[in-house]
Tab-separated table of C-alpha atoms and ligand atoms in Angstrom:
chain	number	residue	atom	x	y	z
A	97	MET	CA	0.000	0.000	0.000
A	98	PRO	CA	1.481	3.409	-0.913
A	99	LEU	CA	1.849	5.935	1.894
A	100	VAL	CA	0.245	8.655	-0.209
A	101	PRO	CA	-2.904	7.761	-2.200
A	102	SER	CA	-2.474	8.126	-5.968
A	103	TYR	CA	-5.204	10.770	-6.170
A	104	ILE	CA	-3.111	12.937	-3.824
A	105	GLN	CA	0.173	12.198	-5.609
A	106	ASN	CA	-1.475	13.242	-8.874
A	107	LEU	CA	-2.452	16.684	-7.590
A	108	SER	CA	-0.420	19.707	-8.684
A	109	ASN	CA	0.733	22.370	-6.261
A	110	TYR	CA	-1.398	25.487	-6.274
A	111	VAL	CA	0.439	28.270	-8.086
A	112	GLN	CA	-0.810	31.661	-6.973
A	113	GLY	CA	-0.607	34.953	-8.858
A	114	LYS	CA	2.983	36.193	-8.571
A	115	PRO	CA	3.477	38.164	-5.336
A	116	ILE	CA	4.372	41.852	-5.815
A	117	GLU	CA	7.575	41.631	-3.745
A	118	GLU	CA	8.834	38.672	-5.821
A	119	LEU	CA	8.500	40.583	-9.098
A	120	GLN	CA	10.065	43.704	-7.581
A	121	ARG	CA	13.047	41.624	-6.439
A	122	GLU	CA	13.404	39.812	-9.757
A	123	LEU	CA	13.191	42.837	-12.039
A	124	GLU	CA	14.290	45.547	-9.614
A	125	LEU	CA	11.110	47.492	-10.273
A	126	ASP	CA	10.026	50.426	-8.092
A	127	HIS	CA	6.365	49.982	-8.788
A	128	VAL	CA	4.302	46.880	-9.454
A	129	ASP	CA	0.544	46.533	-10.023
A	130	LYS	CA	-1.013	43.197	-9.172
A	131	LEU	CA	-4.073	42.513	-11.283
A	132	ALA	CA	-3.841	38.749	-10.956
A	133	SER	CA	-5.914	37.512	-8.022
A	134	ASN	CA	-9.223	39.405	-8.153
A	135	GLU	CA	-8.455	41.235	-4.946
A	136	ASN	CA	-10.042	44.540	-3.962
A	137	SER	CA	-7.938	47.287	-5.535
A	138	LEU	CA	-9.107	49.801	-2.898
A	139	GLY	CA	-7.512	47.794	-0.090
A	140	PRO	CA	-9.259	46.439	3.018
A	141	SER	CA	-12.428	47.949	4.492
A	142	PRO	CA	-11.194	50.862	6.687
A	143	LYS	CA	-13.688	49.967	9.428
A	144	ALA	CA	-12.285	46.422	9.464
A	145	ILE	CA	-8.752	47.769	9.880
A	146	LYS	CA	-9.819	49.882	12.875
A	147	ALA	CA	-11.617	46.956	14.475
A	148	ILE	CA	-8.600	44.691	13.974
A	149	GLN	CA	-6.315	47.224	15.654
A	150	ALA	CA	-8.676	47.460	18.613
A	151	SER	CA	-8.863	43.683	19.011
A	152	MET	CA	-5.096	43.033	19.094
A	153	THR	CA	-4.945	42.923	22.885
A	154	ASN	CA	-7.208	39.862	22.884
A	155	LEU	CA	-4.966	37.762	20.689
A	156	HIS	CA	-4.058	35.446	23.561
A	157	ARG	CA	-7.717	34.281	23.596
A	158	TYR	CA	-9.205	31.595	21.365
A	159	PRO	CA	-11.951	32.822	19.054
A	160	ASP	CA	-15.615	31.953	19.726
A	161	ALA	CA	-15.945	28.541	18.086
A	162	THR	CA	-19.664	29.115	17.476
A	163	GLY	CA	-19.005	32.439	15.723
A	164	TYR	CA	-22.142	33.652	17.503
A	165	GLU	CA	-21.897	37.390	16.879
A	166	LEU	CA	-20.990	37.304	13.208
A	167	ARG	CA	-23.405	34.482	12.412
A	168	THR	CA	-26.186	36.432	14.110
A	169	LYS	CA	-25.273	39.588	12.234
A	170	LEU	CA	-25.236	37.769	8.892
A	171	ALA	CA	-28.534	36.065	9.729
A	172	ASP	CA	-30.155	39.430	10.571
A	173	ARG	CA	-28.800	41.022	7.389
A	174	PHE	CA	-30.106	38.250	5.158
A	175	ASN	CA	-33.307	37.582	7.041
A	176	ILE	CA	-32.539	34.008	8.080
A	177	LYS	CA	-31.629	32.323	11.374
A	178	MET	CA	-28.192	31.928	12.893
A	179	ASP	CA	-28.713	28.155	12.551
A	180	ASN	CA	-28.638	28.659	8.786
A	181	VAL	CA	-25.183	30.247	8.786
A	182	ILE	CA	-21.684	28.744	8.932
A	183	LEU	CA	-18.341	30.570	8.931
A	184	GLY	CA	-15.017	29.399	7.584
A	185	ALA	CA	-11.447	30.354	6.774
A	186	GLY	CA	-12.560	31.922	3.515
A	187	SER	CA	-15.403	30.441	1.501
A	188	GLU	CA	-12.852	27.798	0.547
A	189	GLY	CA	-12.698	26.856	4.230
A	190	VAL	CA	-16.457	26.222	4.174
A	191	MET	CA	-16.093	24.316	0.884
A	192	SER	CA	-13.488	22.098	2.489
A	193	THR	CA	-15.809	21.399	5.439
A	194	ILE	CA	-18.614	20.482	3.022
A	195	ILE	CA	-16.383	17.983	1.196
A	196	ARG	CA	-15.309	16.411	4.507
A	197	THR	CA	-18.873	16.230	5.863
A	198	PHE	CA	-21.102	14.699	3.233
A	199	LEU	CA	-19.199	12.288	1.021
A	200	LEU	CA	-19.666	8.533	1.391
A	201	SER	CA	-17.463	5.997	-0.371
A	202	ASP	CA	-19.308	5.678	-3.709
A	203	ASP	CA	-20.475	9.265	-3.920
A	204	GLU	CA	-19.721	11.302	-7.017
A	205	LEU	CA	-19.418	14.993	-7.748
A	206	ILE	CA	-20.258	17.094	-10.800
A	207	SER	CA	-18.908	20.454	-11.834
A	208	ALA	CA	-17.632	22.365	-14.848
A	209	ALA	CA	-14.189	21.646	-16.257
A	210	ASN	CA	-11.708	24.501	-15.880
A	211	SER	CA	-13.818	26.500	-13.466
A	212	PHE	CA	-12.688	27.575	-9.967
A	213	ILE	CA	-9.399	25.903	-9.204
A	214	GLY	CA	-9.973	25.850	-5.427
A	215	PHE	CA	-12.933	23.510	-5.798
A	216	ARG	CA	-11.038	21.412	-8.327
A	217	VAL	CA	-8.271	20.750	-5.805
A	218	LEU	CA	-10.682	19.892	-2.970
A	219	ALA	CA	-12.771	17.594	-5.172
A	220	ASN	CA	-9.745	15.777	-6.591
A	221	ALA	CA	-8.187	15.464	-3.133
A	222	SER	CA	-11.367	13.730	-1.897
A	223	GLY	CA	-10.489	10.715	-4.053
A	224	LYS	CA	-14.093	10.542	-5.287
A	225	LYS	CA	-15.196	10.351	-8.900
A	226	VAL	CA	-15.763	13.829	-10.299
A	227	HIS	CA	-17.508	14.515	-13.606
A	228	TRP	CA	-15.871	17.616	-15.056
A	229	VAL	CA	-18.291	18.839	-17.727
A	230	PRO	CA	-16.733	21.077	-20.413
A	231	MET	CA	-17.986	24.642	-20.550
A	232	GLU	CA	-19.953	25.853	-23.543
A	233	ASN	CA	-18.913	29.228	-24.908
A	234	TYR	CA	-17.217	30.038	-21.556
A	235	HIS	CA	-20.441	29.273	-19.631
A	236	TYR	CA	-21.422	26.371	-17.380
A	237	ASP	CA	-23.258	23.793	-19.516
A	238	LEU	CA	-26.069	22.981	-17.098
A	239	LYS	CA	-27.888	20.671	-19.545
A	240	ARG	CA	-24.865	18.408	-19.856
A	241	MET	CA	-24.319	18.566	-16.106
A	242	VAL	CA	-27.877	17.292	-15.566
A	243	GLU	CA	-27.121	14.383	-17.915
A	244	LYS	CA	-24.288	13.319	-15.585
A	245	VAL	CA	-26.572	12.940	-12.545
A	246	THR	CA	-26.828	9.319	-11.362
A	247	ASP	CA	-27.862	7.532	-8.177
A	248	TYR	CA	-24.311	8.152	-6.946
A	249	THR	CA	-24.316	11.926	-7.374
A	250	LYS	CA	-23.912	13.720	-4.040
A	251	ILE	CA	-22.572	17.208	-4.774
A	252	ILE	CA	-22.889	19.594	-7.714
A	253	TYR	CA	-20.694	22.686	-7.576
A	254	ILE	CA	-21.505	25.863	-9.486
A	255	ALA	CA	-19.512	29.079	-9.268
A	256	ASN	CA	-21.907	31.880	-10.114
A	257	PRO	CA	-20.358	34.054	-11.440
A	258	ASP	CA	-17.639	31.731	-12.612
A	259	ASN	CA	-13.956	32.305	-12.015
A	260	PRO	CA	-11.960	32.528	-14.302
A	261	MET	CA	-14.560	33.466	-16.924
A	262	GLY	CA	-16.760	35.951	-15.060
A	263	THR	CA	-19.855	34.590	-16.833
A	264	TYR	CA	-23.031	33.785	-14.923
A	265	ILE	CA	-26.035	31.525	-14.878
A	266	THR	CA	-29.362	33.324	-15.149
A	267	LYS	CA	-32.426	32.782	-12.972
A	268	ASN	CA	-34.253	30.941	-15.754
A	269	GLU	CA	-31.267	28.715	-16.433
A	270	PHE	CA	-30.932	27.831	-12.758
A	271	ASP	CA	-34.668	27.127	-12.385
A	272	ALA	CA	-34.670	24.801	-15.399
A	273	PHE	CA	-31.583	23.027	-14.028
A	274	TYR	CA	-32.915	22.740	-10.471
A	275	ALA	CA	-36.108	21.050	-11.679
A	276	HIS	CA	-33.979	18.061	-12.786
A	277	ILE	CA	-31.923	17.637	-9.608
A	278	PRO	CA	-33.053	15.097	-7.011
A	279	GLU	CA	-33.492	16.507	-3.490
A	280	ARG	CA	-30.790	14.221	-2.092
A	281	VAL	CA	-28.144	15.982	-4.220
A	282	LEU	CA	-26.429	18.977	-2.639
A	283	ILE	CA	-25.944	21.996	-4.865
A	284	ILE	CA	-23.145	24.362	-3.865
A	285	LEU	CA	-23.732	27.831	-5.288
A	286	ASP	CA	-20.444	29.653	-4.880
A	287	GLU	CA	-21.173	33.379	-4.983
A	288	ALA	CA	-17.737	34.781	-4.171
A	289	TYR	CA	-18.442	37.701	-6.538
A	290	PHE	CA	-22.084	38.190	-5.496
A	291	GLU	CA	-21.695	41.859	-4.568
A	292	TYR	CA	-20.463	42.699	-8.074
A	293	ALA	CA	-23.029	40.573	-9.924
A	294	GLN	CA	-26.168	41.302	-7.943
A	295	SER	CA	-27.213	44.349	-9.963
A	296	LYS	CA	-27.923	42.188	-13.045
A	297	SER	CA	-31.688	41.740	-13.062
A	298	ASP	CA	-31.506	38.123	-14.265
A	299	TYR	CA	-28.762	37.100	-11.796
A	300	PRO	CA	-30.246	34.527	-9.429
A	301	ASP	CA	-29.556	35.731	-5.888
A	302	SER	CA	-29.528	32.315	-4.246
A	303	MET	CA	-31.017	33.724	-1.043
A	304	THR	CA	-34.316	33.402	-2.887
A	305	TYR	CA	-33.556	29.664	-3.311
A	306	ARG	CA	-33.632	28.550	0.274
A	307	TYR	CA	-34.218	24.962	-0.832
A	308	ASP	CA	-33.121	22.237	1.576
A	309	ASN	CA	-30.329	21.051	-0.726
A	310	VAL	CA	-28.775	24.380	-1.785
A	311	ILE	CA	-25.707	25.729	0.006
A	312	THR	CA	-24.756	29.327	-0.748
A	313	LEU	CA	-21.132	30.367	-0.269
A	314	ARG	CA	-19.991	33.972	0.044
A	315	THR	CA	-16.853	35.695	1.195
A	316	PHE	CA	-15.265	38.753	2.765
A	317	SER	CA	-12.236	38.246	0.485
A	318	LYS	CA	-13.423	40.173	-2.546
A	319	ALA	CA	-15.778	43.150	-2.160
A	320	TYR	CA	-14.802	43.671	1.502
A	321	GLY	CA	-11.080	43.501	0.731
A	322	LEU	CA	-10.178	40.922	3.382
A	323	ALA	CA	-8.595	38.142	1.280
A	324	GLY	CA	-5.516	37.991	3.499
A	325	LEU	CA	-7.572	37.331	6.620
A	326	ARG	CA	-9.401	34.240	5.366
A	327	ILE	CA	-13.049	34.668	6.252
A	328	GLY	CA	-16.100	33.481	4.354
A	329	TYR	CA	-19.533	32.076	5.090
A	330	GLY	CA	-22.228	29.718	3.939
A	331	PHE	CA	-26.027	29.673	4.150
A	332	ALA	CA	-28.019	26.436	4.164
A	333	HIS	CA	-30.797	24.440	5.808
A	334	ASP	CA	-30.200	24.088	9.554
A	335	THR	CA	-29.753	20.300	9.316
A	336	LEU	CA	-26.880	20.774	6.877
A	337	ILE	CA	-25.372	23.577	8.955
A	338	SER	CA	-25.560	21.643	12.237
A	339	ASN	CA	-23.599	18.782	10.679
A	340	LEU	CA	-21.084	21.114	9.058
A	341	MET	CA	-20.554	22.746	12.474
A	342	LYS	CA	-19.472	19.347	13.870
A	343	VAL	CA	-16.816	18.920	11.192
A	344	LYS	CA	-15.403	22.430	10.738
A	345	GLU	CA	-12.151	23.226	12.457
A	346	PRO	CA	-13.387	24.509	15.830
A	347	PHE	CA	-11.397	27.752	15.877
A	348	GLU	CA	-11.825	28.711	12.253
A	349	PRO	CA	-12.130	31.636	11.471
A	350	SER	CA	-9.574	33.395	13.644
A	351	LEU	CA	-10.457	35.965	16.284
A	352	ILE	CA	-9.220	38.811	14.118
A	353	ALA	CA	-11.134	37.552	11.112
A	354	LEU	CA	-14.381	37.451	13.117
A	355	THR	CA	-13.805	40.988	14.396
A	356	ALA	CA	-13.004	42.284	10.920
A	357	GLY	CA	-16.019	40.576	9.390
A	358	MET	CA	-18.360	42.290	11.881
A	359	ALA	CA	-16.871	45.706	11.125
A	360	ALA	CA	-16.736	45.159	7.358
A	361	MET	CA	-20.466	44.417	7.315
A	362	ASP	CA	-21.082	47.906	8.721
A	363	ASP	CA	-18.782	49.544	6.190
A	364	ILE	CA	-21.541	50.206	3.698
A	365	SER	CA	-19.852	53.237	2.132
A	366	PHE	CA	-16.703	51.194	1.432
A	367	LEU	CA	-18.767	48.448	-0.152
A	368	GLU	CA	-20.581	50.989	-2.330
A	369	ARG	CA	-17.297	52.620	-3.380
A	370	THR	CA	-15.891	49.186	-4.226
A	371	ILE	CA	-18.849	48.281	-6.418
A	372	GLU	CA	-18.788	51.669	-8.141
A	373	THR	CA	-15.020	51.593	-8.746
A	374	ASN	CA	-15.384	48.135	-10.214
A	375	ALA	CA	-18.272	49.105	-12.490
A	376	THR	CA	-16.386	52.146	-13.823
A	377	GLY	CA	-13.187	50.121	-14.218
A	378	TYR	CA	-15.033	47.333	-16.000
A	379	THR	CA	-16.499	49.702	-18.585
A	380	PHE	CA	-13.132	51.417	-19.091
A	381	ASN	CA	-11.174	48.163	-19.450
A	382	LYS	CA	-13.752	46.500	-21.688
A	383	THR	CA	-13.949	49.482	-24.034
A	384	LYS	CA	-10.174	49.916	-24.233
A	385	LEU	CA	-9.405	46.212	-24.615
A	386	GLU	CA	-11.948	45.887	-27.413
A	387	SER	CA	-10.624	48.992	-29.151
A	388	LEU	CA	-7.202	47.320	-29.129
A	389	GLY	CA	-8.802	44.401	-30.977
A	390	ILE	CA	-8.504	42.050	-27.992
A	391	GLU	CA	-11.258	39.457	-27.555
A	392	ILE	CA	-12.819	39.503	-24.096
A	393	VAL	CA	-15.312	37.342	-22.245
A	394	PRO	CA	-18.017	39.669	-20.836
A	395	SER	CA	-17.885	39.451	-17.038
A	396	VAL	CA	-20.064	40.385	-14.049
A	397	ALA	CA	-17.233	40.003	-11.540
A	398	ASN	CA	-14.125	42.094	-10.715
A	399	PHE	CA	-12.002	40.791	-13.579
A	400	ILE	CA	-12.071	40.351	-17.344
A	401	THR	CA	-10.699	37.316	-19.123
A	402	THR	CA	-9.069	38.076	-22.465
A	403	VAL	CA	-8.762	35.499	-25.256
A	404	TRP	CA	-5.701	35.537	-27.530
A	405	PRO	CA	-5.223	33.910	-30.946
A	406	SER	CA	-2.672	31.405	-29.608
A	407	GLU	CA	-1.127	30.038	-26.425
A	408	SER	CA	2.259	31.471	-27.376
A	409	GLN	CA	0.810	34.939	-27.786
A	410	ALA	CA	-0.934	34.732	-24.408
A	411	THR	CA	2.371	33.685	-22.828
A	412	LYS	CA	4.261	36.491	-24.586
A	413	VAL	CA	1.792	39.164	-23.519
A	414	THR	CA	1.789	37.916	-19.897
A	415	GLN	CA	5.589	38.073	-19.794
A	416	ALA	CA	5.731	41.473	-21.483
A	417	LEU	CA	3.269	42.889	-18.938
A	418	LEU	CA	5.353	41.405	-16.102
A	419	LYS	CA	8.418	43.212	-17.420
A	420	LYS	CA	6.442	46.444	-17.242
A	421	GLY	CA	5.526	45.709	-13.619
A	422	ILE	CA	1.988	44.466	-14.204
A	423	ILE	CA	1.074	41.047	-12.874
A	424	VAL	CA	-1.866	39.411	-14.650
A	425	ARG	CA	-3.032	35.805	-14.602
A	426	ASN	CA	-2.118	33.571	-17.494
A	427	LEU	CA	-4.797	30.860	-17.409
A	428	LYS	CA	-2.776	27.950	-18.778
A	429	ALA	CA	-2.788	26.205	-15.383
A	430	PHE	CA	-6.575	26.648	-15.241
A	431	GLY	CA	-6.958	24.800	-18.579
A	432	TRP	CA	-7.347	27.920	-20.754
A	433	PRO	CA	-3.926	28.301	-22.399
A	434	LYS	CA	-5.025	31.096	-24.766
A	435	CYS	CA	-6.490	33.227	-21.993
A	436	ILE	CA	-5.239	35.910	-19.629
A	437	ARG	CA	-7.398	37.049	-16.717
A	438	ILE	CA	-7.007	40.691	-15.722
A	439	SER	CA	-8.439	41.901	-12.414
A	440	ILE	CA	-10.092	45.313	-12.444
A	441	GLY	CA	-7.970	47.791	-10.530
A	442	THR	CA	-8.058	51.439	-9.531
A	443	GLU	CA	-8.349	54.072	-12.242
A	444	ASN	CA	-4.550	54.469	-12.319
A	445	GLU	CA	-3.908	50.730	-12.416
A	446	ASN	CA	-6.387	50.257	-15.247
A	447	GLU	CA	-4.841	53.094	-17.233
A	448	ARG	CA	-1.302	51.759	-16.742
A	449	MET	CA	-2.418	48.282	-17.805
A	450	ILE	CA	-4.092	49.561	-20.979
A	451	THR	CA	-1.166	51.849	-21.871
A	452	SER	CA	1.250	48.957	-21.368
A	453	LEU	CA	-0.833	46.628	-23.549
A	454	GLN	CA	-1.020	49.310	-26.200
A	455	SER	CA	2.752	49.636	-26.278
A	456	ILE	CA	3.292	45.833	-26.228
A	457	LEU	CA	0.921	45.335	-29.169
A	458	SER	CA	2.468	48.109	-31.212
A	459	THR	CA	5.986	46.643	-31.129
B	713	PLP	C1	-15.315	31.360	-7.437
B	713	PLP	C2	-14.498	31.547	-6.202
B	713	PLP	N1	-14.871	30.940	-5.087
B	713	PLP	C3	-14.175	31.074	-3.952
B	713	PLP	C4	-13.031	31.830	-3.904
B	713	PLP	C5	-12.210	31.852	-2.666
B	713	PLP	O1	-12.639	32.758	-1.791
B	713	PLP	P1	-12.096	32.774	-0.311
B	713	PLP	O2	-10.955	33.717	-0.295
B	713	PLP	O3	-13.283	33.238	0.443
B	713	PLP	O4	-11.711	31.393	0.098
B	713	PLP	C6	-12.584	32.489	-5.034
B	713	PLP	C7	-11.335	33.260	-5.002
B	713	PLP	O5	-10.712	33.561	-5.957
B	713	PLP	C8	-13.340	32.327	-6.218
B	713	PLP	O6	-12.935	32.908	-7.346
């Protein structure tokens, strides 16, 4: 018997967007813009920063394992009960708890191929059979996903909007899909970019789908600017939540993350500024990219994926941008070798990115 199961040996290490300091060291650059990891270009919520500073003196204490205050606050905000809320070290933390809680030996999973890499790693590391259904025109192909449902299906994962494509499933599409899914199958609706997408009138806010088998995942990492803290949350039926609470790491999220989450929820003006900055940046980037003749995938999140004529051109452009101090995400490792994902930044970052692309393409 091997020490390490083959499905673990076969995993690849997660390669994150290049850290700013690494590129500065390598190329001796004074200034670097990171538009690679869909972070909040405005920084963290200022109210969260203040609350973190005030809570430092309590760091010798363990956090509240029940997450009472933040779960109650989330429940009040979304008009549900605390028993319908779970917290985690990022929404990926909750995802990991879900995978550890519900899967029996013959259970199978279904998702889209080349969608969110975090789920891909967790699903593959579970050792269970996963049906990765190819996307259709950069969208989840829900019809083909339904065709993969069998008596063994336990979990279906949908990122809505998707990362790395930024496309979304509409209300009508979700309703038609849901009608075909047996009640014993759990549907994870990962809404990491909810705050950016919610203004689309046909975007299905899953809070209106409080079905017993739907788990909604959301996060403080994106619109609230707290990616480095690791705090996210899930909403589901209380039976699912009570079992997830038994399996989650007791002291996840950390004390500071809980404190910051509470404060970030009250930072409405920061959230509004974030959404507005993103909307303006999206329109600017989309218009400029298209006027440069670059194909884009229309997105409702805080990034735009660009499609290049060939893998080698996508690699060349990524490298050329790096040399100019702009880190973007080449999507080869995600399974999209001709694509580069560019996070939407501040006005200055967006302008520098476009100017740099312009100069790269003209040489
Ligand atoms: C679709 C999707 N889900 C989840 C996450 C992870 O969020 P968190 O930082 O809350 O774990 C991301 C982050 O990039 C994402 O794109």
